[in-house]
PDB file of C-alpha atoms and ligand atoms in Angstrom:
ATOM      1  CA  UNK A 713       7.607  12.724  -5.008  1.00  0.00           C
ATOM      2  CA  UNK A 714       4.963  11.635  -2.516  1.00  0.00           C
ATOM      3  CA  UNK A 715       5.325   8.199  -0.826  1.00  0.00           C
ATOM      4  CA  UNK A 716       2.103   6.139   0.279  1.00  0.00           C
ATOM      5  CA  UNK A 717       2.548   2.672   1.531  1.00  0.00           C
ATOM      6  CA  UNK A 718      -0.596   0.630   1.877  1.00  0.00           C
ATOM      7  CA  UNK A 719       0.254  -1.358   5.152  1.00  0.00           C
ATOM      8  CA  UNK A 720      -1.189  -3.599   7.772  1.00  0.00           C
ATOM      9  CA  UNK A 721      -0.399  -5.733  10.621  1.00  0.00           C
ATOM     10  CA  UNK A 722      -2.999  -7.988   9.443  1.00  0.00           C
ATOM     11  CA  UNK A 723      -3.239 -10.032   6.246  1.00  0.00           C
ATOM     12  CA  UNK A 724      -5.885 -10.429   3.392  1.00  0.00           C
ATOM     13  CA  UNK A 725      -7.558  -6.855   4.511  1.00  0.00           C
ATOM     14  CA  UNK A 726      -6.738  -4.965   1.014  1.00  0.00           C
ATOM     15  CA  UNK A 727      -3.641  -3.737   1.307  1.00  0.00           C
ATOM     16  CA  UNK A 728      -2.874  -5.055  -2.430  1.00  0.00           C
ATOM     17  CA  UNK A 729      -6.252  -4.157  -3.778  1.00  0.00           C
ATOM     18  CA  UNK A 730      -6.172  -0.511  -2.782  1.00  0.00           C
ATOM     19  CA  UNK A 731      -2.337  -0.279  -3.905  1.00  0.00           C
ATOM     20  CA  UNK A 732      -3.006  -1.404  -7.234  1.00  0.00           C
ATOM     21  CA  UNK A 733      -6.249   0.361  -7.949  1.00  0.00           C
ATOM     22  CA  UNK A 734      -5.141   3.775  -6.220  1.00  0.00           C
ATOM     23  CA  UNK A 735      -1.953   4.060  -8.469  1.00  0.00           C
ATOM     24  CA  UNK A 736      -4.436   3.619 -11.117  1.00  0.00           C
ATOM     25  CA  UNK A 737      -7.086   6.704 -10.251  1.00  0.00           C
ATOM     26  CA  UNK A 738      -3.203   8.633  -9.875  1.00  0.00           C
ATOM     27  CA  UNK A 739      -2.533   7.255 -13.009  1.00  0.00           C
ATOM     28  CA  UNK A 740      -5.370   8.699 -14.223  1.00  0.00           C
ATOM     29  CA  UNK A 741      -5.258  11.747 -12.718  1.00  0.00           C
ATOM     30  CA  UNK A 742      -1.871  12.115 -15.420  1.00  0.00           C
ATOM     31  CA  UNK A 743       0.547  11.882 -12.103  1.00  0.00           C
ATOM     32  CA  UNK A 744       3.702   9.646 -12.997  1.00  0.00           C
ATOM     33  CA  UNK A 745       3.409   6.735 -10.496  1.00  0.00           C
ATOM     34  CA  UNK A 746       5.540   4.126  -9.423  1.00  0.00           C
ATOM     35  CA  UNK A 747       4.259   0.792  -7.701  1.00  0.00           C
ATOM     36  CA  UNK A 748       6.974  -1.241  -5.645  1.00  0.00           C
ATOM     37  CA  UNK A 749       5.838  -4.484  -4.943  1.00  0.00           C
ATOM     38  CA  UNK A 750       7.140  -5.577  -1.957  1.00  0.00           C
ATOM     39  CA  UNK A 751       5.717  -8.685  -0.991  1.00  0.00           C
ATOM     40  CA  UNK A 752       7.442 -11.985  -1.404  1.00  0.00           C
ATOM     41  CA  UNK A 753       3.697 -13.129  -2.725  1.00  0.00           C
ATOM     42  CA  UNK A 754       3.508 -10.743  -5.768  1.00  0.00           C
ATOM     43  CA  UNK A 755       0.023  -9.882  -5.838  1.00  0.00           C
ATOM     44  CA  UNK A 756       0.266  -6.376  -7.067  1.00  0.00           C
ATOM     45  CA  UNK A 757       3.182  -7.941  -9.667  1.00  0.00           C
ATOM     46  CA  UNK A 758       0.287 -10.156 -10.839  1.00  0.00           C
ATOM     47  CA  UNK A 759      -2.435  -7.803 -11.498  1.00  0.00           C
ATOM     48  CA  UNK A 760      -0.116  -5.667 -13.644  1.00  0.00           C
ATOM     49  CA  UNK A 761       1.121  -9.036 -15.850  1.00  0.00           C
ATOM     50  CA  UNK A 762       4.753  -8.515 -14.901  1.00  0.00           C
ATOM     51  CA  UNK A 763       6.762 -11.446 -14.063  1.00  0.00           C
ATOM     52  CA  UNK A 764       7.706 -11.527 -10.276  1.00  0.00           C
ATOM     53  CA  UNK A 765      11.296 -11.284 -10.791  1.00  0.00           C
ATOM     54  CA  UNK A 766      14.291  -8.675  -9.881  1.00  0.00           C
ATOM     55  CA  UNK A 767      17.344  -9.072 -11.398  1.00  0.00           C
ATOM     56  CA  UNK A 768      19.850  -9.702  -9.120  1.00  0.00           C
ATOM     57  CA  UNK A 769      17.399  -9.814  -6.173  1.00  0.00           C
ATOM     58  CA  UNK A 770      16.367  -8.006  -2.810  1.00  0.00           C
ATOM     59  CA  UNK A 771      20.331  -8.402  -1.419  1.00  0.00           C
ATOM     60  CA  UNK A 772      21.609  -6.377  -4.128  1.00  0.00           C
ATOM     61  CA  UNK A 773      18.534  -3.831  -4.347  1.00  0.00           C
ATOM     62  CA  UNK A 774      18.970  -3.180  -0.248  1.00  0.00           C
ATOM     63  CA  UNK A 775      23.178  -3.224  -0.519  1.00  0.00           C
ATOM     64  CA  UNK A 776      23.575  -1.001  -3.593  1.00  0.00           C
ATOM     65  CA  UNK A 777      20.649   1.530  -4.180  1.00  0.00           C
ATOM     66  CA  UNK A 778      21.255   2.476  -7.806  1.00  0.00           C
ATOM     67  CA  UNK A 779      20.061  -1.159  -8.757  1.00  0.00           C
ATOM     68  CA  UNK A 780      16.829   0.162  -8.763  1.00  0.00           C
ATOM     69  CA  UNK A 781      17.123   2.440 -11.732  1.00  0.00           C
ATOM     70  CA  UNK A 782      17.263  -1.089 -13.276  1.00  0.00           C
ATOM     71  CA  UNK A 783      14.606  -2.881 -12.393  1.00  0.00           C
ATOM     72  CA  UNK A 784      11.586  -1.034 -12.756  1.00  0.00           C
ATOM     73  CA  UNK A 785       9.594  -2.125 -15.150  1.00  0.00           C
ATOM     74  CA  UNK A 786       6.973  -0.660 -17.531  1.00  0.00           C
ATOM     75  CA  UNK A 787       3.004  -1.731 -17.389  1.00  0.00           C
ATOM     76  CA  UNK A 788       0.121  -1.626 -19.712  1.00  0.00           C
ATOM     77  CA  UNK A 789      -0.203   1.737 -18.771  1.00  0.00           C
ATOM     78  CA  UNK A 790       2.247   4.544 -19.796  1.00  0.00           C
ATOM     79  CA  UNK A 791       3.419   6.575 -17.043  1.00  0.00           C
ATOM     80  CA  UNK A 792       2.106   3.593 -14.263  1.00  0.00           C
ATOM     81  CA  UNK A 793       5.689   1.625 -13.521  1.00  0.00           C
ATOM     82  CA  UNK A 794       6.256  -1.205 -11.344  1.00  0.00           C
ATOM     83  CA  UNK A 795       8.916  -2.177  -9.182  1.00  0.00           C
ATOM     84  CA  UNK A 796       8.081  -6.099  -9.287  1.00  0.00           C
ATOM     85  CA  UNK A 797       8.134  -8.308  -6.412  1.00  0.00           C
ATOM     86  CA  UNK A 798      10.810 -10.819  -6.139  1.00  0.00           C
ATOM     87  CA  UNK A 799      10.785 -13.969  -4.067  1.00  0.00           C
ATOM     88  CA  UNK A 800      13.368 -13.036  -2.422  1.00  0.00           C
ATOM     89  CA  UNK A 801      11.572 -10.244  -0.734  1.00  0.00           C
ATOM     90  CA  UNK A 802      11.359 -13.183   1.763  1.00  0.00           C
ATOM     91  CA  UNK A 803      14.871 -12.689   3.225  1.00  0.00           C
ATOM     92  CA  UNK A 804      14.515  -8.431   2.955  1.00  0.00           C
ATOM     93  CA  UNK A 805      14.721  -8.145   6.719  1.00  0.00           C
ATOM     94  CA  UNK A 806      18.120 -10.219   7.073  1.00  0.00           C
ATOM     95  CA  UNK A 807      19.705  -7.856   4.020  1.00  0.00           C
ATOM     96  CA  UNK A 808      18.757  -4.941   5.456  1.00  0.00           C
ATOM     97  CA  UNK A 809      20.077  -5.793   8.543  1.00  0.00           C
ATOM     98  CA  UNK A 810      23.258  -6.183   7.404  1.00  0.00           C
ATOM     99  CA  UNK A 811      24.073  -2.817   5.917  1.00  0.00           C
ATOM    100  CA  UNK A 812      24.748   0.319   8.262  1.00  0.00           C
ATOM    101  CA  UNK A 813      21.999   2.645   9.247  1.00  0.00           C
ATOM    102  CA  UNK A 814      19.704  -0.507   7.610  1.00  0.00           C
ATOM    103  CA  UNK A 815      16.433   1.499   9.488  1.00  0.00           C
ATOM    104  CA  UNK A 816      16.858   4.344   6.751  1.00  0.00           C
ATOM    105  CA  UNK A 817      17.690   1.835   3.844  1.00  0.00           C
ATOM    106  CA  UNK A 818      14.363   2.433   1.669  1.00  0.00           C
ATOM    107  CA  UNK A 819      14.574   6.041   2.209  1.00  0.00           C
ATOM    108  CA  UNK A 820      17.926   5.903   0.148  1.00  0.00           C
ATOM    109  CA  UNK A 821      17.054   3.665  -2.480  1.00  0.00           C
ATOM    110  CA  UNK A 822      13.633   5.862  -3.144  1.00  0.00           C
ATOM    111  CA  UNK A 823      15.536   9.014  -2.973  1.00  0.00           C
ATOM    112  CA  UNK A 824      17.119   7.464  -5.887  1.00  0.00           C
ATOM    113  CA  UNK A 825      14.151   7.470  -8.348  1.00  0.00           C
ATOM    114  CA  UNK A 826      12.739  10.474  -6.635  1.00  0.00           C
ATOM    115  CA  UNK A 827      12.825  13.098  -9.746  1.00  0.00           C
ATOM    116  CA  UNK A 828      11.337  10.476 -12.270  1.00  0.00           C
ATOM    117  CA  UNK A 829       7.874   9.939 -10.155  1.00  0.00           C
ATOM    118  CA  UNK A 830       5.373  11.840  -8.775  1.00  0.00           C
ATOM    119  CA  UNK A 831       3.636   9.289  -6.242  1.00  0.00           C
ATOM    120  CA  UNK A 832       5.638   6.108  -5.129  1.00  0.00           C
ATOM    121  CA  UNK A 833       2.995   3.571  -3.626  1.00  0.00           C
ATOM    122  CA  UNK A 834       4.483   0.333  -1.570  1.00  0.00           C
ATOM    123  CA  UNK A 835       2.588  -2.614  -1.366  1.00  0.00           C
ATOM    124  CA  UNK A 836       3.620  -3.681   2.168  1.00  0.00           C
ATOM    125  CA  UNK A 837       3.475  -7.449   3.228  1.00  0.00           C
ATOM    126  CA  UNK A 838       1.711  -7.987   6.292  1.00  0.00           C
ATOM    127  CA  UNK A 839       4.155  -7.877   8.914  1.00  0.00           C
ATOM    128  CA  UNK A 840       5.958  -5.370  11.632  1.00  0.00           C
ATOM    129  CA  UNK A 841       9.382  -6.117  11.254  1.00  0.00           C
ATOM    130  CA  UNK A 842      12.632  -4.010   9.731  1.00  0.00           C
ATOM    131  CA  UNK A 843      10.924  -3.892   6.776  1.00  0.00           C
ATOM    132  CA  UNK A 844       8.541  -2.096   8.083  1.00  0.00           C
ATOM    133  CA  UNK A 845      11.032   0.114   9.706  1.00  0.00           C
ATOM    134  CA  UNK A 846      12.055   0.929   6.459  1.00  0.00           C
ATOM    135  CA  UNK A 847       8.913   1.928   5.243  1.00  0.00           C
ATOM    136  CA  UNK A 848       7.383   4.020   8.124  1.00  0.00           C
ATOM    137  CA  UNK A 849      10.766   6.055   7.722  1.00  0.00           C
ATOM    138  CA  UNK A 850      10.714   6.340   3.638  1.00  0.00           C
ATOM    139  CA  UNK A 851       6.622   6.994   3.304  1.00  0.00           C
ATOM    140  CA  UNK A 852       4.856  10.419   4.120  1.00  0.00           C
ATOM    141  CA  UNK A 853       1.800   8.745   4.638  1.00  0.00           C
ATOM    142  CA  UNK A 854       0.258   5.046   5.532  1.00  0.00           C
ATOM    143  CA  UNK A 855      -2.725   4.147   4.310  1.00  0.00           C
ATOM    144  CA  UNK A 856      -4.089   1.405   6.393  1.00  0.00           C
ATOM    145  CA  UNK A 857      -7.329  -0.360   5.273  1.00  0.00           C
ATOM    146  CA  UNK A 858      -9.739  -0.972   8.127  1.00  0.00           C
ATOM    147  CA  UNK A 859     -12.234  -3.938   8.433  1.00  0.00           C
ATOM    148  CA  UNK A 860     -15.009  -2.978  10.699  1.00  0.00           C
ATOM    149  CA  UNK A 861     -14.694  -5.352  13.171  1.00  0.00           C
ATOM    150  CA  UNK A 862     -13.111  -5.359  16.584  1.00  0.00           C
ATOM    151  CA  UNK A 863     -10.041  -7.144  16.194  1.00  0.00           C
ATOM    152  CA  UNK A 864      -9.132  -4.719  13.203  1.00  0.00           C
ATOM    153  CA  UNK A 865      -9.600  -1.950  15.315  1.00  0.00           C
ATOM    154  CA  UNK A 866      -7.503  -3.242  18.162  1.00  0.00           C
ATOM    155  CA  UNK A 867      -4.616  -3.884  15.210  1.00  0.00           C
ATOM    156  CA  UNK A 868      -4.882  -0.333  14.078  1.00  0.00           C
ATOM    157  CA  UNK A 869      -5.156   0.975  17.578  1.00  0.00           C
ATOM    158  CA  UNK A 870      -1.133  -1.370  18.403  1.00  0.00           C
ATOM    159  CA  UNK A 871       0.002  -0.138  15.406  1.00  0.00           C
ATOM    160  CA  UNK A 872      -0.918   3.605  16.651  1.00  0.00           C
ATOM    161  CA  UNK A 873       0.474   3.418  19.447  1.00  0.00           C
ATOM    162  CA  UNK A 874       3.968   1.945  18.361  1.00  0.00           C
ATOM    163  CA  UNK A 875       3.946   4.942  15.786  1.00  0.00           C
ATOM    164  CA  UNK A 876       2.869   7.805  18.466  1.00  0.00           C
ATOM    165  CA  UNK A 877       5.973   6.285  20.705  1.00  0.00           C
ATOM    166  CA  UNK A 878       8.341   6.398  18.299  1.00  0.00           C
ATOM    167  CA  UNK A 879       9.055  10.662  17.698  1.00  0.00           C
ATOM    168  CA  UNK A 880      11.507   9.232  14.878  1.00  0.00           C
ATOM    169  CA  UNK A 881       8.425   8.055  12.321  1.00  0.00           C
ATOM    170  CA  UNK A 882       7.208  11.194  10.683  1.00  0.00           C
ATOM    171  CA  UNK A 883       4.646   9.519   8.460  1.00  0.00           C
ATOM    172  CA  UNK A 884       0.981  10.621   8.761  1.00  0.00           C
ATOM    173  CA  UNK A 885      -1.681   7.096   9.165  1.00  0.00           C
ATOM    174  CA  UNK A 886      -4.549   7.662   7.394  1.00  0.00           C
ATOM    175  CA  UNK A 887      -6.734   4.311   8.101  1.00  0.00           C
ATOM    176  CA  UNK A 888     -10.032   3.607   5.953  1.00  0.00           C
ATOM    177  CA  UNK A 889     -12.989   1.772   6.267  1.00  0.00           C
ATOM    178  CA  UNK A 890     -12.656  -1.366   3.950  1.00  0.00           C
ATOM    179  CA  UNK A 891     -14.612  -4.165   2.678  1.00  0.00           C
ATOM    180  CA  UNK A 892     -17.465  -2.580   4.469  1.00  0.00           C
ATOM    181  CA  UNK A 893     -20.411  -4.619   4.662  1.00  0.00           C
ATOM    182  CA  UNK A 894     -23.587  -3.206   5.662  1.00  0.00           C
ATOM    183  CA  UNK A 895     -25.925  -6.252   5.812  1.00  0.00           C
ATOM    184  CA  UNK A 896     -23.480  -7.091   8.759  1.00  0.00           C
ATOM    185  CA  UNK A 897     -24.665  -5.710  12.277  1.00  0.00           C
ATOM    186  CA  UNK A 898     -21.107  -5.681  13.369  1.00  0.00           C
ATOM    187  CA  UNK A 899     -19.874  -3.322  10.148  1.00  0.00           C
ATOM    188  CA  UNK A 900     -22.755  -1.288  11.031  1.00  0.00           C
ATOM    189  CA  UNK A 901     -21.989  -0.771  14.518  1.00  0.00           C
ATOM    190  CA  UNK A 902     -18.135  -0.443  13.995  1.00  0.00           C
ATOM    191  CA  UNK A 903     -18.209   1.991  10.675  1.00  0.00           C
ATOM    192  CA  UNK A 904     -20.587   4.284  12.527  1.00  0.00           C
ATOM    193  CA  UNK A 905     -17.869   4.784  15.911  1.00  0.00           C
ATOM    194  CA  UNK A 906     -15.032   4.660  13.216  1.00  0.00           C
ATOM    195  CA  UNK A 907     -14.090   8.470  12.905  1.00  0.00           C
ATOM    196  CA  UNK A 908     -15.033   8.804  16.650  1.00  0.00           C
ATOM    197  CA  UNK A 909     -12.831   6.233  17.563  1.00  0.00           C
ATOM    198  CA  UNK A 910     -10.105   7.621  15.118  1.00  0.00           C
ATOM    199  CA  UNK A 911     -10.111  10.978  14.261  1.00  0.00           C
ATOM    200  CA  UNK A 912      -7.562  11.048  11.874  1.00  0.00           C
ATOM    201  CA  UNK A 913      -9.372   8.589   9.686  1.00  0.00           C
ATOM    202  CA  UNK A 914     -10.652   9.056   6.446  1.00  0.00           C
ATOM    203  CA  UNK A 915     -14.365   9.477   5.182  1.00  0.00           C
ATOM    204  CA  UNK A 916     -14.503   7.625   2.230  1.00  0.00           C
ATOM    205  CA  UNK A 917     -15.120   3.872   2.663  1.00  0.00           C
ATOM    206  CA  UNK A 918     -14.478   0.557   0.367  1.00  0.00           C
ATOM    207  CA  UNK A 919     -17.545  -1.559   0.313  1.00  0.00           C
ATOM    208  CA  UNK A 920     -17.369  -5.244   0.083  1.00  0.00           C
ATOM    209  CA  UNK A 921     -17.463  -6.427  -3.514  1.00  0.00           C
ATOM    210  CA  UNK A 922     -16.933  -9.435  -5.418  1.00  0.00           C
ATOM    211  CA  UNK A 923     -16.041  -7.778  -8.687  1.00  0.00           C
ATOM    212  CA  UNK A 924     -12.358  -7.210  -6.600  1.00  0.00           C
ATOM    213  CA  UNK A 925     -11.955 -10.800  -6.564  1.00  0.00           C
ATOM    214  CA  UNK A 926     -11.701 -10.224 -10.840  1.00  0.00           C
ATOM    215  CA  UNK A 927      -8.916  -8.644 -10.609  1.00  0.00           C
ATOM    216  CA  UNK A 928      -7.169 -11.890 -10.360  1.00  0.00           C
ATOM    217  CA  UNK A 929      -8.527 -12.928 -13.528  1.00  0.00           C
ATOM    218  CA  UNK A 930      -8.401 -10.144 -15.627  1.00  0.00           C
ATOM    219  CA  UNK A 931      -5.327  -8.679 -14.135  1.00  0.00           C
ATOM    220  CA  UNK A 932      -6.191  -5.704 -14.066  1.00  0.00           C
ATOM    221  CA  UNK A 933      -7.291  -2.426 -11.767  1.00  0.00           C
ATOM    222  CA  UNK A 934     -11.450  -2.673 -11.425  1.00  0.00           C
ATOM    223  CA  UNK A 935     -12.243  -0.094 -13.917  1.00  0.00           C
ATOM    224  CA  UNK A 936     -10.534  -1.405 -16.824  1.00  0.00           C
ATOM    225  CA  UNK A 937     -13.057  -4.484 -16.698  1.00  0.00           C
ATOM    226  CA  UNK A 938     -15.880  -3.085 -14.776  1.00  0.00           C
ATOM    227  CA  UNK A 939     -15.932   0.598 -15.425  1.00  0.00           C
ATOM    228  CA  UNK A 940     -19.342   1.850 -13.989  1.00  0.00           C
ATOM    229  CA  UNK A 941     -19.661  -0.717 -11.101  1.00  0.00           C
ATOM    230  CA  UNK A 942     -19.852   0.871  -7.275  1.00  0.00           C
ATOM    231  CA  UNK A 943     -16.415  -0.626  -6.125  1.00  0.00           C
ATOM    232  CA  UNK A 944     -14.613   1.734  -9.188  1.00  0.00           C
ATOM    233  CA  UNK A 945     -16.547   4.814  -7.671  1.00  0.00           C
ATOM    234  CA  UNK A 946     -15.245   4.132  -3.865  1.00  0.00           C
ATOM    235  CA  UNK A 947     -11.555   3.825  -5.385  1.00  0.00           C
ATOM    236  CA  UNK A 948     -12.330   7.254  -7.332  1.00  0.00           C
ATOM    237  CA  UNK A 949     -13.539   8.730  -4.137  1.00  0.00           C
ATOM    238  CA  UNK A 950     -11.377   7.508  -1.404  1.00  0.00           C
ATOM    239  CA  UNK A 951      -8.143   8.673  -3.990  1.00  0.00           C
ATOM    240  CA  UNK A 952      -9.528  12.108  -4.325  1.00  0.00           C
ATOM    241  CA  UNK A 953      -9.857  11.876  -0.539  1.00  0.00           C
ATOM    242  CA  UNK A 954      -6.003  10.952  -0.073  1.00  0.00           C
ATOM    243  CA  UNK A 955      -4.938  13.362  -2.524  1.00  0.00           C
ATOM    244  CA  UNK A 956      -6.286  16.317  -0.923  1.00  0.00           C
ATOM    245  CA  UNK A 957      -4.699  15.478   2.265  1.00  0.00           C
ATOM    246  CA  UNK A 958      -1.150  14.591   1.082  1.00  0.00           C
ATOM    247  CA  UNK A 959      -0.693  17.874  -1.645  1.00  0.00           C
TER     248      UNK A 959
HETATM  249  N1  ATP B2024     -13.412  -4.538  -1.477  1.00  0.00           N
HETATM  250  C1  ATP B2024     -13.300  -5.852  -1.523  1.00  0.00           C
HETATM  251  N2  ATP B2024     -14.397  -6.637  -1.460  1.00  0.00           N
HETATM  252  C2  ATP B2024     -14.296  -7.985  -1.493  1.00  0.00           C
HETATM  253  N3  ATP B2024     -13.149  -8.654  -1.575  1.00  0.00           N
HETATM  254  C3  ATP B2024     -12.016  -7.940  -1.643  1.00  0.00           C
HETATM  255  C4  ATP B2024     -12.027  -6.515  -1.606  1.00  0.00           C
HETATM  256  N4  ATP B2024     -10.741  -6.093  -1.683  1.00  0.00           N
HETATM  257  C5  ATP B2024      -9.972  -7.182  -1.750  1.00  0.00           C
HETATM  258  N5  ATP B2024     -10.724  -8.301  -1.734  1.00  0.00           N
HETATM  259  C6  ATP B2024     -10.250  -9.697  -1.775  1.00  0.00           C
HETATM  260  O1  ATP B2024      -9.747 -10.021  -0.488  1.00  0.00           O
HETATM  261  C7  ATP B2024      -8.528 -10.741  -0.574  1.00  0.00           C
HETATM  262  C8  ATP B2024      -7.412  -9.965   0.112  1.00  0.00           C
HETATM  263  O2  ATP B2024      -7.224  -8.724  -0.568  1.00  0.00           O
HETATM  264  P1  ATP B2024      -5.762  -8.131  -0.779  1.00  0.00           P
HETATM  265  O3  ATP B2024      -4.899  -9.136  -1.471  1.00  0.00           O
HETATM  266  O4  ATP B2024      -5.910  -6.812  -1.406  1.00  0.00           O
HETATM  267  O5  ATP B2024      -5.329  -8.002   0.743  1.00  0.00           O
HETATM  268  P2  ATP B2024      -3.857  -7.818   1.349  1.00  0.00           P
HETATM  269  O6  ATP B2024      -4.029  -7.089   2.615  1.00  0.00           O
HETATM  270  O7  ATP B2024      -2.957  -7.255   0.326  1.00  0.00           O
HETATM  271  O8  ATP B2024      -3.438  -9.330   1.624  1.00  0.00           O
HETATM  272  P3  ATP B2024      -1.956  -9.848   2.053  1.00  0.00           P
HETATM  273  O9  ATP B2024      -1.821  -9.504   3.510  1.00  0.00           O
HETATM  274  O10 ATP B2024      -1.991 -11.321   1.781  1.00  0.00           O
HETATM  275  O11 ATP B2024      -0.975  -9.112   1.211  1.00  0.00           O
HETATM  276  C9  ATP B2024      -8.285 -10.983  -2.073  1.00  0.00           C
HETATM  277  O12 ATP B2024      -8.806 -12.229  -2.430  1.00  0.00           O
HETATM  278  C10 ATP B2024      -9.076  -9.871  -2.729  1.00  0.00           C
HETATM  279  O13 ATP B2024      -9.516 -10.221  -4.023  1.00  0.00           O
HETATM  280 MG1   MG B2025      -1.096  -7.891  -0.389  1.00  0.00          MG
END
């Protein structure tokens, strides 16, 4: 099983979005996929109609591992679980904190459901914290959605460098151009020094569209309610893109 975890120091930059509509172009592709949800908000949880709930909660899902063969739930689409978001979620850093080793926590509880899936995605909340800890130890790879601007480049750039120091974190960043906007001089100007700036970006790029904003009313990934649109395309292309580099 591969792990992915869409992640950001920054809120609102489509963390969410590309978690929920990658795991669907895996989906697609006939891999077995499992979405954990880890935001206290729910987002992801939302767009796939589950209710934001874990039985039990984040304390017993962090203190004993196996829980998690018990609370994944099934969506809409057969062989696309989710591991729903619970608002507890909220406290995750305090639980992990109190069990031994809590740095390598997530790694343990995925290892648990690692035979059943092919991809695990986590939908990280914005934050740097133990949580993310957690995940930069339990993921292979972080894919970090990238608004052309300069004060998302400086983000990606601290979050770099705390990586690079750290030998520990294994995981591979693989940041992408999102919400690109090319009316804007300023997404112009920063999409063009993008793979200069960071080599180890990606190519493929997630324009700005308004038909993600839908998502919240048809809950649901982009191309079950707007199948031949641009934004459905990008996802297509930026999976294939992320695929090739992790298999
Ligand atoms: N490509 C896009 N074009 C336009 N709007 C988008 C795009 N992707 C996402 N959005 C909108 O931007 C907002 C933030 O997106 P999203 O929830 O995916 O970000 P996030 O990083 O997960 O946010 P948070 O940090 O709160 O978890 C949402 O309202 C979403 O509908
Ligand atoms: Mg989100």
């Amino acid at each position: 099983m591969k792990v992915l975890a869409t992640y950001n120091i920054k809120g609102g930059v489509g963390k969410t979005a590309s978690a929920v509509n990658l795991a669907y172009c895996a989906f697609k592709d006939n891999l077995r996929v499992l979405v954990w949800d880890l935001d206290p908000q729910g987002a992801a949880t939302y767009y796939f109609r589950i209710k934001p709930k874990v039985k039990a909660g984040a304390r017993t899902l962090v203190s004993k591992v196996r829980t998690i063969n018990n609370v994944i739930k099934a969506t809409n689409f057969d062989g696309l679980d989710l591991l729903p978001a619970d608002f507890s979620n909220r406290n995750m850093d305090i639980y992990l904190n109190d069990e031994k080793k809590s740095d390598l926590r997530f790694r343990k509880i995925v290892s648990q459901i690692a035979p059943e899936y092919d991809l695990l995605i986590i939908d990280c909340p914005p934050s740097i914290s133990l949580v993310s800890k957690n995940v930069f130890f339990a993921s292979d790879c972080l894919l970090i959605p990238t608004i052309p601007t300069h004060l998302s480049f400086r983000a990606y750039d601290q979050l770099k460098r705390y990586i690079n120091k750290h030998e520990e974190f294994k995981v591979t960043m693989l940041p992408y151009l999102y919400m690109v906007d090319r009316r804007k001089s300023i997404h112009k100007q920063f999409s063009e020094k993008f793979l200069n700036t960071f080599p180890e970006g990606l190519e493929s790029q997630i324009s700005y569209s308004s038909i993600v904003e839908k998502m919240g009313i048809y809950r649901a990934p982009v191309e079950i309610f707007d199948t031949y649109s641009g934004i459905s395309t990008d996802f297509n292309k930026l999976w294939k893109e992320i695929y090739n580099r992790i298999i």
